[in-house]
PDB file of C-alpha atoms in Angstrom:
ATOM      1  CA  MET A   1      36.020  24.993 -79.030  1.00 71.00           C
ATOM      2  CA  LEU A   2      32.587  23.451 -79.157  1.00 71.00           C
ATOM      3  CA  SER A   3      33.921  20.178 -77.887  1.00 81.00           C
ATOM      4  CA  THR A   4      35.634  21.970 -75.050  1.00 82.00           C
ATOM      5  CA  LEU A   5      32.433  23.728 -74.209  1.00 80.00           C
ATOM      6  CA  GLU A   6      30.530  20.448 -74.349  1.00 84.00           C
ATOM      7  CA  GLU A   7      33.069  18.880 -72.021  1.00 84.00           C
ATOM      8  CA  ARG A   8      32.644  21.725 -69.602  1.00 83.00           C
ATOM      9  CA  VAL A   9      28.852  21.364 -69.700  1.00 85.00           C
ATOM     10  CA  VAL A  10      29.179  17.631 -69.037  1.00 85.00           C
ATOM     11  CA  ASN A  11      31.609  18.327 -66.189  1.00 86.00           C
ATOM     12  CA  LEU A  12      29.242  20.951 -64.830  1.00 86.00           C
ATOM     13  CA  LYS A  13      26.293  18.499 -64.995  1.00 88.00           C
ATOM     14  CA  GLU A  14      28.332  15.847 -63.184  1.00 89.00           C
ATOM     15  CA  PHE A  15      29.382  18.391 -60.598  1.00 87.00           C
ATOM     16  CA  MET A  16      25.756  19.494 -60.138  1.00 89.00           C
ATOM     17  CA  TRP A  17      24.687  15.859 -59.810  1.00 89.00           C
ATOM     18  CA  ASP A  18      27.364  15.242 -57.172  1.00 87.00           C
ATOM     19  CA  MET A  19      26.311  18.414 -55.334  1.00 87.00           C
ATOM     20  CA  MET A  20      22.657  17.330 -55.321  1.00 88.00           C
ATOM     21  CA  GLN A  21      23.616  13.953 -53.895  1.00 86.00           C
ATOM     22  CA  MET A  22      25.778  15.664 -51.278  1.00 84.00           C
ATOM     23  CA  LEU A  23      22.897  17.990 -50.387  1.00 84.00           C
ATOM     24  CA  GLU A  24      20.551  15.018 -49.935  1.00 83.00           C
ATOM     25  CA  LEU A  25      23.159  13.358 -47.735  1.00 79.00           C
ATOM     26  CA  VAL A  26      23.534  16.514 -45.609  1.00 77.00           C
ATOM     27  CA  LYS A  27      19.763  16.847 -45.293  1.00 79.00           C
ATOM     28  CA  GLY A  28      19.571  13.239 -44.174  1.00 77.00           C
ATOM     29  CA  LEU A  29      22.348  13.721 -41.629  1.00 73.00           C
ATOM     30  CA  THR A  30      20.746  16.884 -40.319  1.00 76.00           C
ATOM     31  CA  GLY A  31      17.391  15.132 -39.997  1.00 76.00           C
ATOM     32  CA  THR A  32      19.066  12.222 -38.232  1.00 80.00           C
ATOM     33  CA  ARG A  33      20.824  14.589 -35.865  1.00 80.00           C
ATOM     34  CA  VAL A  34      17.559  16.340 -35.045  1.00 79.00           C
ATOM     35  CA  LEU A  35      15.834  12.994 -34.481  1.00 82.00           C
ATOM     36  CA  ASN A  36      18.698  11.743 -32.317  1.00 85.00           C
ATOM     37  CA  SER A  37      18.710  14.947 -30.294  1.00 86.00           C
ATOM     38  CA  THR A  38      14.951  14.764 -29.754  1.00 88.00           C
ATOM     39  CA  ARG A  39      15.199  11.063 -28.871  1.00 90.00           C
ATOM     40  CA  ASN A  40      17.936  11.773 -26.326  1.00 92.00           C
ATOM     41  CA  LYS A  41      15.875  14.537 -24.718  1.00 92.00           C
ATOM     42  CA  LEU A  42      12.860  12.227 -24.474  1.00 93.00           C
ATOM     43  CA  ILE A  43      14.987   9.469 -22.937  1.00 94.00           C
ATOM     44  CA  GLU A  44      16.299  11.955 -20.376  1.00 94.00           C
ATOM     45  CA  ARG A  45      12.768  13.090 -19.502  1.00 94.00           C
ATOM     46  CA  ASN A  46      11.627   9.474 -19.262  1.00 94.00           C
ATOM     47  CA  ASP A  47      14.464   8.668 -16.855  1.00 95.00           C
ATOM     48  CA  THR A  48      13.552  11.692 -14.739  1.00 94.00           C
ATOM     49  CA  LEU A  49       9.899  10.630 -14.618  1.00 94.00           C
ATOM     50  CA  LYS A  50      10.895   7.075 -13.672  1.00 96.00           C
ATOM     51  CA  ALA A  51      12.985   8.411 -10.789  1.00 96.00           C
ATOM     52  CA  MET A  52      10.078  10.575  -9.614  1.00 96.00           C
ATOM     53  CA  VAL A  53       7.654   7.632  -9.759  1.00 96.00           C
ATOM     54  CA  MET A  54      10.070   5.435  -7.790  1.00 96.00           C
ATOM     55  CA  ALA A  55      10.475   8.144  -5.132  1.00 96.00           C
ATOM     56  CA  LEU A  56       6.697   8.525  -4.847  1.00 95.00           C
ATOM     57  CA  LYS A  57       6.290   4.757  -4.638  1.00 96.00           C
ATOM     58  CA  GLU A  58       8.829   4.519  -1.803  1.00 96.00           C
ATOM     59  CA  GLU A  59       7.165   7.416   0.021  1.00 96.00           C
ATOM     60  CA  THR A  60       3.757   5.774  -0.389  1.00 95.00           C
ATOM     61  CA  MET A  61       5.064   2.444   0.921  1.00 96.00           C
ATOM     62  CA  ALA A  62       6.567   4.150   3.981  1.00 95.00           C
ATOM     63  CA  MET A  63       3.290   5.960   4.632  1.00 95.00           C
ATOM     64  CA  MET A  64       1.304   2.726   4.220  1.00 96.00           C
ATOM     65  CA  MET A  65       3.545   0.943   6.724  1.00 95.00           C
ATOM     66  CA  ALA A  66       3.160   3.786   9.232  1.00 95.00           C
ATOM     67  CA  LEU A  67      -0.616   3.804   8.790  1.00 95.00           C
ATOM     68  CA  SER A  68      -0.732   0.022   9.118  1.00 94.00           C
ATOM     69  CA  THR A  69       1.111   0.243  12.439  1.00 94.00           C
ATOM     70  CA  ILE A  70      -1.260   2.941  13.680  1.00 95.00           C
ATOM     71  CA  ILE A  71      -4.290   0.868  12.617  1.00 94.00           C
ATOM     72  CA  GLU A  72      -2.963  -2.179  14.482  1.00 94.00           C
ATOM     73  CA  GLU A  73      -2.423  -0.097  17.623  1.00 93.00           C
ATOM     74  CA  LEU A  74      -5.932   1.341  17.373  1.00 92.00           C
ATOM     75  CA  GLU A  75      -7.428  -2.119  16.856  1.00 92.00           C
ATOM     76  CA  GLU A  76      -5.627  -3.355  19.978  1.00 90.00           C
ATOM     77  CA  GLU A  77      -6.873  -0.358  21.947  1.00 89.00           C
ATOM     78  CA  LEU A  78     -10.423  -0.928  20.672  1.00 89.00           C
ATOM     79  CA  ALA A  79     -10.294  -4.608  21.662  1.00 86.00           C
ATOM     80  CA  LEU A  80      -9.025  -3.616  25.097  1.00 86.00           C
ATOM     81  CA  CYS A  81     -11.822  -1.055  25.507  1.00 83.00           C
ATOM     82  CA  ARG A  82     -14.438  -3.579  24.391  1.00 82.00           C
ATOM     83  CA  ALA A  83     -13.084  -6.154  26.822  1.00 80.00           C
ATOM     84  CA  VAL A  84     -13.020  -3.690  29.709  1.00 79.00           C
ATOM     85  CA  VAL A  85     -16.573  -2.607  28.979  1.00 79.00           C
ATOM     86  CA  GLY A  86     -17.637  -6.244  28.602  1.00 76.00           C
ATOM     87  CA  VAL A  87     -16.065  -7.302  31.913  1.00 75.00           C
ATOM     88  CA  SER A  88     -17.508  -4.251  33.627  1.00 76.00           C
ATOM     89  CA  CYS A  89     -21.003  -5.002  32.310  1.00 77.00           C
ATOM     90  CA  LEU A  90     -20.599  -8.668  33.211  1.00 73.00           C
ATOM     91  CA  GLN A  91     -19.565  -7.782  36.758  1.00 76.00           C
ATOM     92  CA  GLU A  92     -22.533  -5.447  37.114  1.00 79.00           C
ATOM     93  CA  TRP A  93     -24.862  -8.153  35.816  1.00 76.00           C
ATOM     94  CA  VAL A  94     -23.382 -10.771  38.131  1.00 73.00           C
ATOM     95  CA  GLU A  95     -23.691  -8.425  41.093  1.00 76.00           C
ATOM     96  CA  ALA A  96     -27.303  -7.631  40.196  1.00 76.00           C
ATOM     97  CA  MET A  97     -28.067 -11.308  39.727  1.00 71.00           C
ATOM     98  CA  GLY A  98     -26.181 -12.006  42.914  1.00 66.00           C
ATOM     99  CA  GLN A  99     -28.403  -9.724  44.924  1.00 69.00           C
ATOM    100  CA  ARG A 100     -31.429 -11.410  43.418  1.00 68.00           C
ATOM    101  CA  GLU A 101     -30.046 -14.904  44.024  1.00 62.00           C
ATOM    102  CA  LEU A 102     -29.105 -14.044  47.588  1.00 59.00           C
ATOM    103  CA  GLU A 103     -32.606 -12.846  48.152  1.00 62.00           C
ATOM    104  CA  CYS A 104     -33.884 -16.095  46.637  1.00 62.00           C
ATOM    105  CA  GLY A 105     -31.276 -18.227  48.391  1.00 58.00           C
ATOM    106  CA  GLY A 106     -29.176 -19.197  45.318  1.00 60.00           C
ATOM    107  CA  PHE A 107     -25.742 -18.738  46.856  1.00 63.00           C
ATOM    108  CA  GLN A 108     -24.140 -21.525  44.803  1.00 66.00           C
ATOM    109  CA  GLU A 109     -25.125 -19.950  41.476  1.00 66.00           C
ATOM    110  CA  LEU A 110     -23.767 -16.602  42.640  1.00 65.00           C
ATOM    111  CA  SER A 111     -20.536 -18.244  43.696  1.00 71.00           C
ATOM    112  CA  LYS A 112     -20.161 -19.895  40.272  1.00 72.00           C
ATOM    113  CA  ALA A 113     -20.824 -16.637  38.438  1.00 72.00           C
ATOM    114  CA  MET A 114     -18.358 -14.701  40.600  1.00 74.00           C
ATOM    115  CA  THR A 115     -15.742 -17.419  40.031  1.00 78.00           C
ATOM    116  CA  VAL A 116     -16.202 -17.093  36.267  1.00 77.00           C
ATOM    117  CA  VAL A 117     -15.807 -13.311  36.435  1.00 76.00           C
ATOM    118  CA  GLU A 118     -12.706 -13.567  38.628  1.00 76.00           C
ATOM    119  CA  PHE A 119     -11.235 -16.163  36.270  1.00 74.00           C
ATOM    120  CA  ILE A 120     -11.814 -13.886  33.278  1.00 75.00           C
ATOM    121  CA  VAL A 121     -10.212 -10.950  35.073  1.00 72.00           C
ATOM    122  CA  LYS A 122      -7.216 -13.094  36.111  1.00 72.00           C
ATOM    123  CA  LEU A 123      -6.701 -14.274  32.535  1.00 74.00           C
ATOM    124  CA  GLY A 124      -6.169 -10.701  31.534  1.00 65.00           C
ATOM    125  CA  ILE A 125      -7.135  -9.080  28.345  1.00 54.00           C
ATOM    126  CA  GLY A 126      -5.102 -10.035  25.275  1.00 45.00           C
ATOM    127  CA  LYS A 127      -4.752  -8.434  21.891  1.00 44.00           C
ATOM    128  CA  ASP A 128      -8.131  -9.648  20.718  1.00 50.00           C
ATOM    129  CA  GLY A 129     -10.060  -8.935  23.905  1.00 51.00           C
ATOM    130  CA  LEU A 130     -11.821 -11.814  25.631  1.00 50.00           C
ATOM    131  CA  LYS A 131     -11.705 -14.048  22.574  1.00 51.00           C
ATOM    132  CA  SER A 132      -9.436 -17.062  22.609  1.00 47.00           C
ATOM    133  CA  SER A 133      -6.596 -17.223  20.094  1.00 46.00           C
ATOM    134  CA  ASN A 134      -8.644 -19.515  17.899  1.00 46.00           C
ATOM    135  CA  SER A 135     -12.082 -18.228  18.791  1.00 46.00           C
ATOM    136  CA  LYS A 136     -13.348 -18.691  15.236  1.00 47.00           C
ATOM    137  CA  GLU A 137     -12.824 -22.421  15.523  1.00 48.00           C
ATOM    138  CA  LYS A 138     -14.052 -22.915  19.094  1.00 48.00           C
ATOM    139  CA  GLY A 139     -16.679 -20.194  19.219  1.00 50.00           C
ATOM    140  CA  GLN A 140     -16.916 -17.350  21.694  1.00 51.00           C
ATOM    141  CA  TRP A 141     -16.310 -18.004  25.390  1.00 52.00           C
ATOM    142  CA  TRP A 142     -19.873 -17.099  26.224  1.00 53.00           C
ATOM    143  CA  GLU A 143     -21.487 -19.334  23.580  1.00 51.00           C
ATOM    144  CA  ARG A 144     -22.670 -22.805  24.406  1.00 49.00           C
ATOM    145  CA  PRO A 145     -21.008 -25.677  22.532  1.00 46.00           C
TER     146      PRO A 145
END
């Protein structure tokens, strides 16, 4: 009977050992499941944030393009206004000088100045006002070479 009891104790110890190993395995699986679940949730949130950032980036790019177009239009309008004011002031100056020259007998100088003003007006006013297309290289039209 003692041997039978000893066998049962040994069997019970082996069973307990197997159960402890099984419990460790279950704990590990449960921990892995929790980690995997948390990882999956974080990946999902990351994907959502990436989509939001991309949408904001596209919206920002569209807004930047619209603002760039508006800025270009305003720059053109400003150049036009500057040119109109410049031509107007130049005409007033030429007329004032013309009166003075006529009084002093300088008809040829007046004629030259009026021709220059008429030529400028006939050229029209481009995108960059009275400047030539490569005004940085050649200098301004009113500067001496």
